[in-house]
Short mmCIF file of C-alpha atoms and ligand atoms in Angstrom, two decimals:
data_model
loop_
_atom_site.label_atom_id
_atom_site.label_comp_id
_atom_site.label_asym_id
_atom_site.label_seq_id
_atom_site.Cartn_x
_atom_site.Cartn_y
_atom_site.Cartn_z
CA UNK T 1 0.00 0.00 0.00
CA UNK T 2 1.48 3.01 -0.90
CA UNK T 3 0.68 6.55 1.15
CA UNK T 4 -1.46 9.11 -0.35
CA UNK T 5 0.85 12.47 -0.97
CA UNK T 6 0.35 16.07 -1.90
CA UNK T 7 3.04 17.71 -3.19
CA UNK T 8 3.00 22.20 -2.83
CA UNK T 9 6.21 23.28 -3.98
CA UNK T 10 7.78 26.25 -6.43
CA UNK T 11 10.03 24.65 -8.91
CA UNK T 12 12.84 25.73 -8.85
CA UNK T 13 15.63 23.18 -9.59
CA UNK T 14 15.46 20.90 -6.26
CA UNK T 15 11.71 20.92 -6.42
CA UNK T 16 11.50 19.23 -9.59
CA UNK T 17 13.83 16.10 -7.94
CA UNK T 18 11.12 16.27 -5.65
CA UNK T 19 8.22 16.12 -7.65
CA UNK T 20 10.04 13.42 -9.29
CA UNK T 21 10.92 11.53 -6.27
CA UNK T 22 6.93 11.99 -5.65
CA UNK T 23 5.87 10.74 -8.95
CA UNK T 24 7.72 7.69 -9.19
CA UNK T 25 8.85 6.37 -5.58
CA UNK T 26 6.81 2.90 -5.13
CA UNK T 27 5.87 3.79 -1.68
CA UNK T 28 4.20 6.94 -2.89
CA UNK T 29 0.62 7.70 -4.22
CA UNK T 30 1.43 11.31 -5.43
CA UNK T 31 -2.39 12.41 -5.92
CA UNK T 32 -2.04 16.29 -6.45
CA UNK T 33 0.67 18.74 -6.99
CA UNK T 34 0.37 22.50 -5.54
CA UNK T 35 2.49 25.65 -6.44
CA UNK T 36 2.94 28.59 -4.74
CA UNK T 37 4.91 32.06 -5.71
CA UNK T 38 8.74 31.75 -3.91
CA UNK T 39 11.45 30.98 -6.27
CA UNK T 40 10.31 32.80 -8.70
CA UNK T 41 6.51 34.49 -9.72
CA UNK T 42 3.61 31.31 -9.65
CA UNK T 43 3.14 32.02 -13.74
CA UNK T 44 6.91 30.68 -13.73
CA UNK T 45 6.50 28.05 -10.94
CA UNK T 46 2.94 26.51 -11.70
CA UNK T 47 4.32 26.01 -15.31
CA UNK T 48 7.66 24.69 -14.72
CA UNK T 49 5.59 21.88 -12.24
CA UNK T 50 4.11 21.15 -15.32
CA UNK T 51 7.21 20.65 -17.19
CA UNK T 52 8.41 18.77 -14.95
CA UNK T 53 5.57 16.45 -14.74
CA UNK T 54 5.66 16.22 -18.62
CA UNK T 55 9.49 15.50 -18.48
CA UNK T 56 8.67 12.61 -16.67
CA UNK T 57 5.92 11.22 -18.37
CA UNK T 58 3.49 11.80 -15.45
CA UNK T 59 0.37 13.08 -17.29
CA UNK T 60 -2.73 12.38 -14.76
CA UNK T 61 -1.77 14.12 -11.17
CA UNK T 62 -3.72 17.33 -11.15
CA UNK T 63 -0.93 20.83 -10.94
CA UNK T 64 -3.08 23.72 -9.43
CA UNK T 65 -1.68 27.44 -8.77
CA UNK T 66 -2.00 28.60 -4.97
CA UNK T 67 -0.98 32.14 -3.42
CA UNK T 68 0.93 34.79 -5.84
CA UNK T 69 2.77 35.61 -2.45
CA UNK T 70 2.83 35.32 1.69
CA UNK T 71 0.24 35.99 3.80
CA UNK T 72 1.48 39.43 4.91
CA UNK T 73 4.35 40.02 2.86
CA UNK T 74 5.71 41.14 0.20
CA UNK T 75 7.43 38.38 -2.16
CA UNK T 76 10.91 37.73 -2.46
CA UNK T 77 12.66 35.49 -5.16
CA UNK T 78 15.60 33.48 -5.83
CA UNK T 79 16.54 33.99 -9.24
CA UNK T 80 19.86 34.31 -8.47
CA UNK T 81 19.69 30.35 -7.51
CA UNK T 82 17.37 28.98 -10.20
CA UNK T 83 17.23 31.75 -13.15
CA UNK T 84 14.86 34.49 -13.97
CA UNK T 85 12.39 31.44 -15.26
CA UNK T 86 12.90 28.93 -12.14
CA UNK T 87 14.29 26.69 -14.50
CA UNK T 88 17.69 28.13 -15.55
CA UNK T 89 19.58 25.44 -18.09
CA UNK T 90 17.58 23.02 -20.21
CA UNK T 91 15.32 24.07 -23.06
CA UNK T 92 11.82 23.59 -21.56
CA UNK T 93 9.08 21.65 -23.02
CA UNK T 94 5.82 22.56 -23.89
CA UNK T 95 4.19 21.34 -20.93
CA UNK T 96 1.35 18.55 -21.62
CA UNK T 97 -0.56 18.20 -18.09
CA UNK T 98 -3.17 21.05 -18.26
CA UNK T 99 -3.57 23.64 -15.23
CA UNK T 100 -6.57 22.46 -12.93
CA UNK T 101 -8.68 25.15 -12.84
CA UNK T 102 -9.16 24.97 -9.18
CA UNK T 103 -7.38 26.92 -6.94
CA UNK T 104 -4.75 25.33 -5.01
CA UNK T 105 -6.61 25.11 -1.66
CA UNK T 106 -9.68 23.37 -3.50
CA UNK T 107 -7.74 20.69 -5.12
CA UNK T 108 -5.93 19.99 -1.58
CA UNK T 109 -9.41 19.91 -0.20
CA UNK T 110 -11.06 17.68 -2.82
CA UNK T 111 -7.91 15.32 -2.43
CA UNK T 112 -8.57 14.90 1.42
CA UNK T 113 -12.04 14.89 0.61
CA UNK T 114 -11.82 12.02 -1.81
CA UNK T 115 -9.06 9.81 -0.32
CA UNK T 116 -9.97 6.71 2.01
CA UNK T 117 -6.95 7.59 4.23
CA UNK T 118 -5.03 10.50 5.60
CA UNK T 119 -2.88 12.25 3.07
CA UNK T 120 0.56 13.51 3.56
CA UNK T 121 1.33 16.87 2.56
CA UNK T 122 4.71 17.71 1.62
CA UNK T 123 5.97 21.45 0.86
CA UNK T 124 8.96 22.59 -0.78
CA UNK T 125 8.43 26.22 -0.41
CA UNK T 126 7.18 28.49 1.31
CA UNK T 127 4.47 27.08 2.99
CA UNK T 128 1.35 29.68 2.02
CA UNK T 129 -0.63 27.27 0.31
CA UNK T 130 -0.55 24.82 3.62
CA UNK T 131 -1.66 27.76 5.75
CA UNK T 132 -4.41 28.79 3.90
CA UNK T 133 -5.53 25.55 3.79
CA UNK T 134 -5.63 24.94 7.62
CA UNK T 135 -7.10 28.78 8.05
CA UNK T 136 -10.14 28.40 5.38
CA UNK T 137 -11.01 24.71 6.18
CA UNK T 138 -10.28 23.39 10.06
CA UNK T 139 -12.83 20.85 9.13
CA UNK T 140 -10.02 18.98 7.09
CA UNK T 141 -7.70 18.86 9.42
CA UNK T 142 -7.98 15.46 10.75
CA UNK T 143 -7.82 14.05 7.00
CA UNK T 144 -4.27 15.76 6.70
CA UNK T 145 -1.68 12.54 8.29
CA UNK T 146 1.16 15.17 8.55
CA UNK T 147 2.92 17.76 6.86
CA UNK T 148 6.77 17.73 6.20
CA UNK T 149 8.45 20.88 5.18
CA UNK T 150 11.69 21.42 3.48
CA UNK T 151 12.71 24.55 5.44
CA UNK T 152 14.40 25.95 8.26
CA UNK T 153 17.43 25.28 9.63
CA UNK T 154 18.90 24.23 13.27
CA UNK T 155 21.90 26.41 12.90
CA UNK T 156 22.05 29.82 10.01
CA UNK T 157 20.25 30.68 7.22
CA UNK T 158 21.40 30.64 3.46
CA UNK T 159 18.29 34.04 2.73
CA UNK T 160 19.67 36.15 5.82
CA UNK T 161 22.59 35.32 8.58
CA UNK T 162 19.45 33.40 10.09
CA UNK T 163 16.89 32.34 7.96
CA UNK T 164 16.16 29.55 5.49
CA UNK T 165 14.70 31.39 2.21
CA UNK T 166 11.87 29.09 2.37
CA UNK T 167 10.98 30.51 5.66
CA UNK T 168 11.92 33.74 5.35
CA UNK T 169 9.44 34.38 2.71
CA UNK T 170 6.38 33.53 4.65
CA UNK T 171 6.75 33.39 8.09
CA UNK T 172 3.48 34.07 9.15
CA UNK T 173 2.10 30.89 7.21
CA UNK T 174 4.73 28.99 8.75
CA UNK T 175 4.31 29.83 12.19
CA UNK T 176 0.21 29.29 11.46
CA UNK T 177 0.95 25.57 10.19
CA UNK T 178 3.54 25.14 13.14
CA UNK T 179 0.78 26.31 15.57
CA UNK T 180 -2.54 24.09 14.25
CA UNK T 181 -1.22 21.18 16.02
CA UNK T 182 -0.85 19.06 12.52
CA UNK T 183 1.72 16.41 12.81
CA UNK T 184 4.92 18.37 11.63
CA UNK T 185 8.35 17.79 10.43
CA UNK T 186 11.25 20.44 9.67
CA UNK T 187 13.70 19.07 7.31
CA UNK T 188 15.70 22.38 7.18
CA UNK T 189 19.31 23.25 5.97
CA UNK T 190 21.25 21.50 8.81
CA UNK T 191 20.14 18.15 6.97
CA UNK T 192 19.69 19.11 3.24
CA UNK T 193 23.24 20.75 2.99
CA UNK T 194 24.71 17.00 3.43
CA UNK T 195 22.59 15.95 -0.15
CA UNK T 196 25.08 16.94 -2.28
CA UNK T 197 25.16 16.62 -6.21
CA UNK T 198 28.34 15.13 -6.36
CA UNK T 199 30.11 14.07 -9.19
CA UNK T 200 29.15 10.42 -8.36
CA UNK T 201 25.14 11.34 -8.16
CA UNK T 202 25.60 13.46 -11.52
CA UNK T 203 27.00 10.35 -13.20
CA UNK T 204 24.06 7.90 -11.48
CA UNK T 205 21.05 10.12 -13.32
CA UNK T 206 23.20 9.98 -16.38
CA UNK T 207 23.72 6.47 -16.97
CA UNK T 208 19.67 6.38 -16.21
CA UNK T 209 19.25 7.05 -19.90
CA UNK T 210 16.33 8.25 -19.33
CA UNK T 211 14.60 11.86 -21.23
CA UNK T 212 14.08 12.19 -17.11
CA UNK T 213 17.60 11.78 -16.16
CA UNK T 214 18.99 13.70 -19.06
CA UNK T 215 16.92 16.55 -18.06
CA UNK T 216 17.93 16.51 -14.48
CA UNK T 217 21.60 16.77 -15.69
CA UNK T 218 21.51 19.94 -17.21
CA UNK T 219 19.04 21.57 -14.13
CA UNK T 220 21.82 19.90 -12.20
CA UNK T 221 24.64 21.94 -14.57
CA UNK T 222 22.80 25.15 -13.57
CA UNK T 223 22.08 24.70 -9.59
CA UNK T 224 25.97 23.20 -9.17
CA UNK T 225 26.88 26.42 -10.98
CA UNK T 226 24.41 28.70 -9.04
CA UNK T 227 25.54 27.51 -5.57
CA UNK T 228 29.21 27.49 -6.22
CA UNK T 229 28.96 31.40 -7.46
CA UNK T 230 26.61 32.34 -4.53
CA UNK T 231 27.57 29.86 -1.63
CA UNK T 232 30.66 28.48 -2.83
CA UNK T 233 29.58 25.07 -2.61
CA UNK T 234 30.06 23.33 -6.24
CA UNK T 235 28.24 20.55 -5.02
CA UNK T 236 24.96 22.15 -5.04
CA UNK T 237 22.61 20.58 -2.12
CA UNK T 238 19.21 18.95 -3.31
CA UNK T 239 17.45 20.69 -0.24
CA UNK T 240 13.60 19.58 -1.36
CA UNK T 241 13.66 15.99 -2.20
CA UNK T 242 15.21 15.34 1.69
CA UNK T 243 11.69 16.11 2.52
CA UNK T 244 10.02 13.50 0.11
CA UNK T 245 12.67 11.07 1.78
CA UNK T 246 10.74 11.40 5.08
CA UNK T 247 7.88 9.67 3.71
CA UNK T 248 9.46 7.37 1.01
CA UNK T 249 12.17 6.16 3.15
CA UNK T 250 11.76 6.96 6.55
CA UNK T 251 14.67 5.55 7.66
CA UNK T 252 16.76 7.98 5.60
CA UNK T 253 16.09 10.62 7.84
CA UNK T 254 16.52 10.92 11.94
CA UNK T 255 14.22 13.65 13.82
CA UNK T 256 14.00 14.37 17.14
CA UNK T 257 11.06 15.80 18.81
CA UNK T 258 10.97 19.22 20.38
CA UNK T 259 10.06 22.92 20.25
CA UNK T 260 10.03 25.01 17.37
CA UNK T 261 9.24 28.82 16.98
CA UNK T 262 9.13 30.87 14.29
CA UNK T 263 10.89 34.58 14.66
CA UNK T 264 7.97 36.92 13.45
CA UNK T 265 9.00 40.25 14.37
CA UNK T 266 13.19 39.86 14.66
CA UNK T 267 14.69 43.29 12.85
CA UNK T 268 17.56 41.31 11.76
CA UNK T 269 16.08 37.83 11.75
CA UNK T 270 12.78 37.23 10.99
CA UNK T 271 12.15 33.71 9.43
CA UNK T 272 15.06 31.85 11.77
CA UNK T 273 13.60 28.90 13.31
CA UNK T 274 14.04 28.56 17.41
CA UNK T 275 14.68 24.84 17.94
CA UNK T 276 14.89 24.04 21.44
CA UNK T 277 16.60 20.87 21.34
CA UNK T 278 17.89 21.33 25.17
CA UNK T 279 14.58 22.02 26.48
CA UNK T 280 15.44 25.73 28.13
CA UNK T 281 12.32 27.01 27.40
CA UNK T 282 9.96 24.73 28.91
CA UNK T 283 7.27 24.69 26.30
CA UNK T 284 5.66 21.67 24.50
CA UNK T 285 7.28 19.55 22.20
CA UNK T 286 5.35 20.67 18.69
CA UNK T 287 7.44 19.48 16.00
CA UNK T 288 9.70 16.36 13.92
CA UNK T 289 13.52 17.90 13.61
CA UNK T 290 15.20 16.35 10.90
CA UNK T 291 18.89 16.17 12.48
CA UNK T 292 20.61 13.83 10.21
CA UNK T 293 20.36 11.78 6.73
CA UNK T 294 21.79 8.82 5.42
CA UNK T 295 22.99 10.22 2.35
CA UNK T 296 24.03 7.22 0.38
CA UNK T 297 20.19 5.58 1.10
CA UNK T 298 18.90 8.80 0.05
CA UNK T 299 20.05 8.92 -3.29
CA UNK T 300 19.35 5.27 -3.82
CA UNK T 301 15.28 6.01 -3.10
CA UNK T 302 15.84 9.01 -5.53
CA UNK T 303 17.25 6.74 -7.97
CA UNK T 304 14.57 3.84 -7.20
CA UNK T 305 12.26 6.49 -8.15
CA UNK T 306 13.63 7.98 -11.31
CA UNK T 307 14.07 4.66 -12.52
CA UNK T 308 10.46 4.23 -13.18
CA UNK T 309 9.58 7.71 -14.52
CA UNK T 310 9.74 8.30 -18.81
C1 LIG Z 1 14.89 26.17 -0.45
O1 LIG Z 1 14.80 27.41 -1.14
C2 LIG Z 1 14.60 27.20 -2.52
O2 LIG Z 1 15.46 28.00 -3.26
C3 LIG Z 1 14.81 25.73 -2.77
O3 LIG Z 1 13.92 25.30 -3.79
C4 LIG Z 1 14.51 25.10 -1.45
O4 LIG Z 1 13.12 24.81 -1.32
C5 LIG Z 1 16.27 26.03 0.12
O5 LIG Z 1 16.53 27.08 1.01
CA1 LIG Z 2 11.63 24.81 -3.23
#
């Protein structure tokens, strides 16, 4: 039996690995895909999902736009990262999966509505779409199993000194998610920096010899060259599909359980995630902390996964 799975995300480079690690995992049911503005504008991002879908030969998951922007916020991009389209590098495709025409908070709540199960939600960006979802209909709530975010981080921030970019650009819809009391799970920078598109992975999504993998080596060319001008890490890290792991693979990934808080109103450092791994502030445990991932069994459930995609 494979797990029911929304996937809200803003490709972006790493959120097409993870739409692909949705698609095609065995232990996944990916029933809808989400987009939301962050990387880049939600024209750009709820198109390139498409792509990416169509890349793959994955032609029947519904791809609905969300929120332009944050709650309360103005929106801020990361072209600089993925290219003034999301997608800087390979020649994009016409995309052949249609947009649904509902919104992305109805086709979330027809998905819960229709599954027999819980559904997992997993969210690459910033985490709007989730929020909304859990402000406009509390009566879904108990259909939603958990939600795992790639976002955050345990230690500094690659958008300011202290925040994550994915967190940084909508706070407020993170700390709403954080506070509903849905099962939750961080998988912020402290893990995803150790996924790293090494020479060895590039080769592994080569040899695929797939249109898929082929693809994903020259969104790989870009994102390697991206993060080595920006961060200085030529090994770019493949932040978003750690979060898929979670649910694929569970035992990629080790959390701990404990406090998290989200810096609202910080001058220098709103976004930054409080994890209070020692306990000093006395408050209830709220949230899954991914702390470390076993990065060789990673990329082998990537691979599993992009193995059966076109
Ligand atoms: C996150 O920000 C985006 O640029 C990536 O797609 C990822 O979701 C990493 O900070
Ligand atoms: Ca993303």
């Amino acid at each position: 039996m494979s797990l029911p799975v929304i996937l809200d995300c803003d490709p972006g480079h790493d959120d097409v690995f993870a739409l692909w690690f949705g698609a095609g995992h065995p232990a996944l049911d990916l029933r809808a895909v989400t987009t939301v503005g962050g990387n880049v504008p939600l024209e750009f991002t709820q198109y390139n999902a498409r792509v990416a879908l169509t890349v793959a030969g994955v032609l029947d998951v519904p791809v609905a736009a969300g929120a332009s922007g944050p709650l309360e916020r103005v929106l801020q991009t990361a072209e600089w990262i993925h290219g003034a389209n999301g997608l800087g590098g390979p020649e994009l495709p016409e995309p052949e999966v249609p947009l649904d025409a509902r919104s992305a908070t109805e086709l979330m709540a027809d998905t819960l509505l229709e599954a027999s199960e819980p559904v997992a939600i997993v969210a690459t960006g910033p985490i709007t779409n989730v929020a909304v979802l859990l402000r406009d209909r509390p009566d879904l709530v108990g259909r939603i199993r958990e939600v795992v975010w790639m976002g955050g981080s345990t230690e500094r921030g690659n958008a300011t000194p202290y925040a994550e970019f994915n967190a940084l650009v909508d706070p407020e819809a993170l700390d709403l998610v954080v506070r509903s009391g849905v099962p939750f799970t961080m998988v912020g920078l402290n893990v995803t920096h150790t996924a790293l598109v090494t020479t060895e992975v590039r080769e592994r999504v080569v040899a695929l010899g797939s249109r898929t993998g082929a693809f994903g080596d020259e969104l790989f060319e870009f994102f390697c060259r991206t993060n080595h001008e920006v961060f200085g890490m030529p090994e770019g890290p493949l932040h978003d599909p750690v979060a898929v792991a979670v649910l694929a693979d569970p035992g990629c990934v080790r959390t701990v359980r404990t406090r998290l808080d989200i810096e609202l109103a910080g001058t220098e450092t709103a976004g930054a995630t409080s994890v209070d791994f020692d306990g000093m502030l006395d408050r209830e445990a709220n949230a899954d902390i991914a702390v470390g991932l076993d990065v060789p069994r990673f990329w082998d459930a990537l691979e599993l996964a992009l193995t059966r995609l076109a």
